[in-house]
Amino acid sequence: MILDALIILIKLALVLGMIMNLAGLLTWAERKQSALMQDRIGPNRANIFGFTFYGLLHPIADGIKLITKEDFIPARANKAIHSLAPAVAMFPALVTYAVIPFGDILRVGGREINLQVADLSVGIIFIFSIASLAIYGVMLGGWSSHNNYSLLGGLRAAAQMISYEIAMGLSIVGLLMIYGTVELDDLVRQQGYLIGGWLPQWGIVVQPAAFFLFLCAAIAENKRTPFDLPEGESEIIGYFLEYSGMRFGMFFLAEFADIVVASALLTTLFFGGWQIPFLMADGFHLPGGFSLALPHLLVVVLQVAAFGLKVVFFCWFLLLVRWTLPRFRYDQLMRLGWKYLFPLTLANIFITGLIVLALA
Amino acid sequence: MSARNQEIEVKNLTINGQALQAEDGTVILEAARSIGIFIPHYCYHPKLSIAGCCRMCLVEIQGQPKLQPACRTPVEEGMIVSTDSSKAIRAQRAQLEFLLLNHPIDCPICDQAGECGLQDFYMMEFGQHKSRFAKEEKIKRPKAVAIGPHIVFDAERCILCTRCIRFCIEIAKQPEIGTKNRGNHSQITTFPGQQLDNPYSINTVDICPVGALTSKDFRFKIRPWFLYSTPSVCPGCANGCNIFICINKKHYVNLQRAQIYRLKPKENPEVNDCWLCDEGRLSYKLVNENRVLQPHIRQDGQLVLVSWERAINEIKNRVQKILTEYGPQRIGALASSKATNEANYLFKKFAHEVLETPNLDFLKGLTGYGDDFLIREDKTPNTRGAIDLEIGPGAGGIGAAEMLSPANPLKGLWIMGAEPTESYDNEQVNEALASLELLIIQTSNFTASCQWAHIILPSATFAEVDGTFINYKGRVQRVFKAMQPRPESLANEVILGRVARAMGYDWQEHTPAEIMRQIAAEIPRYHGLDYEKIGDKGIQT
Amino acid sequence: MAMVVKDNNGQGFLEKIYIPEIIRGLLVTSRHFFKNLFNIKQVPTIYYPEERTEVKWGLSPRWRGRHRLTRKDDGMPRCTACMLCATACPSHCIYIEPTESADPAVEKYPAVFMIDELRCVFCGLCVEACPCDAIRMDSGIYSLTEYSRANFLYEKDVLMATERGYKD
């Protein structure tokens, strides 16, 4: 019993550590990557004895700065809600990760450990329900600051997130129809099957349109360029205008944690989660009949590493998108969400339904 | 219309294809100006005799083989004039080149730059940017010679239009300058042993079309294009000459506040034509210098700077103390012939309602030199206004002379905008003021009497308020607010209103225009007057 | 001239549906990313305080640096206080107080010549307006740093003491 609890605690620590560290690293990656994309050098000033570690000390310096900065609350702000909002914004990003499987079942000493913090039967639905709570963080932050710009930013954010949540939710439906499950570990396991004996049955393969729709909606949900109207830090300023110090840092980190979650979701739903093509529980089985037996522990480690790499790739990809595309106008944003993404998702469901019926 | 036409003969003529009518005797230049055609000229001035020596205004008249000077050719019936024919333009251009043969290229240091006739025509109109005459060949003449107490003369820049000579003969009636030498070497000069030193000498600077004559006072202070003008009335004497107040636009870093740089005459045929005396011209300095900038209260013999709230509170307490202890008979109020009618009217009301005293009078200012042209002996702008407003002792009250004599019965005295020593014996005034228990002086500048004051209130000058002055002939003329008062100073009427309200009287805050309407309603002579009717030319009453 | 409104929504179907164009853009940026990732040395960025433009490449003679006032041979300012620079200045940052000169050949010179470098927008209009070549922006000074706002009021002596910043 105690061992069970301990295992869960370890998994929790692993998952939380992974998200938080990735989010922290992403603050560095964002700056360094944007610099490289724009032919600049990027952060290079923070150093220890002259060693800059490619600017990797900057997130640490930022953390120290944010924590030691004045924690300012506007005089007429609602103190309780103003203090609560960053935590509310951070919460969904951390909790959604609970149901994402980062590896196959690990068998150690006769125990079967599911590499997933919580194997919920509702799976993906849990993720969407929690993700929709993220609106509260930004809304409360914007509203409680007693600042018109914050409030408008919060309203923009709420309108945008609600609009794109629909597209995001519906874009998954086709996938669920094909795999016939909402449990994420099941979903990933099904993606390990091969179509015609050589093509992995990944989400991207069976639902390419859904992938684009989901990607689009996920970026919008993250409130990142080209959908960063709620923030627009350089021009229109957003819901966290009145935040300073680590409270601002929480919003900031929540955004990066959201990137990690979005990457993990993209990986899990469309890129086979922890699956490596042709790697079965006992080793590689290539289409040509060639096979390579591997010990169980190595297979699990490979799978977890594959999952991590895929997540990191998508983090990189999301940053690439953020630093490539210009921002939408608000009417364009709403038009895209309601007039294009929403009908397209419906069409995707309809066509998928027809195909599933035809194949059945 | 027709009746008038029979008296003065009207000629029909055509200028540049535009038909027009002009009275007999009008010169072409004026006739053209009346339909908006500008003929370039330097020597012609509408208020001076015609010289016809600059030859810039040559125009082509059909039927006459040679070009004629527009400034001295009267209109004739059926005349067909063209000012823009190629012949006329060529003549003007050539003449301009002649005028500029010896003109130095020192626009950067010339004070006239920006309002210079040569710049206007030469550069802007004809665009002759290249000179055919080498710089070295120009004749060198004396530069920057002080030819009078107010005037600096630069002979190189002079184009010999002789406006200044004619002005001294015809207007100032003191011929002090003339031309010497001949041809290329002609030059304006003062008569031997004389200076250009008449009471109107700075007018020559105004009428000089180039930078040959410059005013010592204004010289190099600022460029004219940084100035903007507000019409007003000269506060220098009772004549009430119309002026423009020239103030710098806020242009530089925060080093330069708005201040008056010069006064220029404003044309008003009823008062001053287009002239202004030197004394009046320099009277702007009181606006710039020696200003009271904050309320003062005397504490332990020292004047201390205080806030308006504190000063008004102090006035309230001390005036009420005198009123209760000694009664209103022991307090006096002196208005001023320097203040506007609006301020004086309100002061009268203030003395009657708030101080409740019959001891009310106004102070006449300095007297001095006067002549039969523009300068009056009375050196204050509004004596007639103060008389018309019936500012004087009420029943049982005493007048200014008595108030300022050592034998006065007063305990308190309120002086607005005047200096008693200007019009009364110094020692007597000092003795009278020193014996007072409360002396409140409302003034824009520190004066001799301030040494006795218990409370000094900073007030605005004529340039900083709207109001009216009445000149010695009874002409009501407006002064316009040319600039904001210095930060802590207030218009006289505003000060009085504030004090009255602080002392519990229900005084509304009236604009000067509203006060003028009250005056018009009360004083029969000004019946029906308001600011719109007075306009910027004034009204004779 | 009639105004031409350019349709920004793309030409042809492929551009109008955005996705191929977005991918093209992503390829451009990722190409730069990888190029610079493996060869950071060729990035043109300068490590400013340690490396300096004027040392590494040299300043362009057209660079507009902090103003300076030129001098005549006798060391007096060439400026005649004509105020044309102050007139041309769009940010009203030049303050000149002209005065009568003791030298009869000069007549007028600036007693005070002040430039508020905080207000200056470095447009160079003052240099173009000057008829005497008295004010120039060729000092090569691009880094203006002071400890107080008041110090940014550069006076005549400082402006005159500044030399031309680079050789021809």
mmCIF file with all atom_site columns, C-alpha atoms in Angstrom, chain B residues 89 93 96 100 118-131:
data_model
loop_
_atom_site.group_PDB
_atom_site.id
_atom_site.type_symbol
_atom_site.label_atom_id
_atom_site.label_alt_id
_atom_site.label_comp_id
_atom_site.label_asym_id
_atom_site.label_entity_id
_atom_site.label_seq_id
_atom_site.pdbx_PDB_ins_code
_atom_site.Cartn_x
_atom_site.Cartn_y
_atom_site.Cartn_z
_atom_site.occupancy
_atom_site.B_iso_or_equiv
_atom_site.pdbx_formal_charge
_atom_site.auth_seq_id
_atom_site.auth_comp_id
_atom_site.auth_asym_id
_atom_site.auth_atom_id
_atom_site.pdbx_PDB_model_num
ATOM 1  C CA . ILE B 1 89  ? 8.165  92.004 -64.383 1.00 0.00 ? 89  ILE B CA 1
ATOM 2  C CA . ARG B 1 93  ? 13.484 92.194 -61.485 1.00 0.00 ? 93  ARG B CA 1
ATOM 3  C CA . LEU B 1 96  ? 15.685 94.630 -57.562 1.00 0.00 ? 96  LEU B CA 1
ATOM 4  C CA . LEU B 1 100 ? 20.843 94.728 -54.157 1.00 0.00 ? 100 LEU B CA 1
ATOM 5  C CA . LEU B 1 118 ? 14.114 92.298 -49.998 1.00 0.00 ? 118 LEU B CA 1
ATOM 6  C CA . GLN B 1 119 ? 13.832 88.717 -48.828 1.00 0.00 ? 119 GLN B CA 1
ATOM 7  C CA . ASP B 1 120 ? 10.160 88.668 -49.721 1.00 0.00 ? 120 ASP B CA 1
ATOM 8  C CA . PHE B 1 121 ? 10.591 89.861 -53.288 1.00 0.00 ? 121 PHE B CA 1
ATOM 9  C CA . TYR B 1 122 ? 14.086 88.826 -54.095 1.00 0.00 ? 122 TYR B CA 1
ATOM 10 C CA . MET B 1 123 ? 13.977 85.302 -52.845 1.00 0.00 ? 123 MET B CA 1
ATOM 11 C CA . MET B 1 124 ? 10.337 84.436 -52.682 1.00 0.00 ? 124 MET B CA 1
ATOM 12 C CA . GLU B 1 125 ? 8.832  86.339 -55.558 1.00 0.00 ? 125 GLU B CA 1
ATOM 13 C CA . PHE B 1 126 ? 11.549 86.407 -58.176 1.00 0.00 ? 126 PHE B CA 1
ATOM 14 C CA . GLY B 1 127 ? 13.797 83.654 -56.967 1.00 0.00 ? 127 GLY B CA 1
ATOM 15 C CA . GLN B 1 128 ? 16.989 85.394 -57.934 1.00 0.00 ? 128 GLN B CA 1
ATOM 16 C CA . HIS B 1 129 ? 19.266 83.292 -55.858 1.00 0.00 ? 129 HIS B CA 1
ATOM 17 C CA . LYS B 1 130 ? 22.408 83.943 -57.842 1.00 0.00 ? 130 LYS B CA 1
ATOM 18 C CA . SER B 1 131 ? 24.077 87.328 -57.823 1.00 0.00 ? 131 SER B CA 1
#
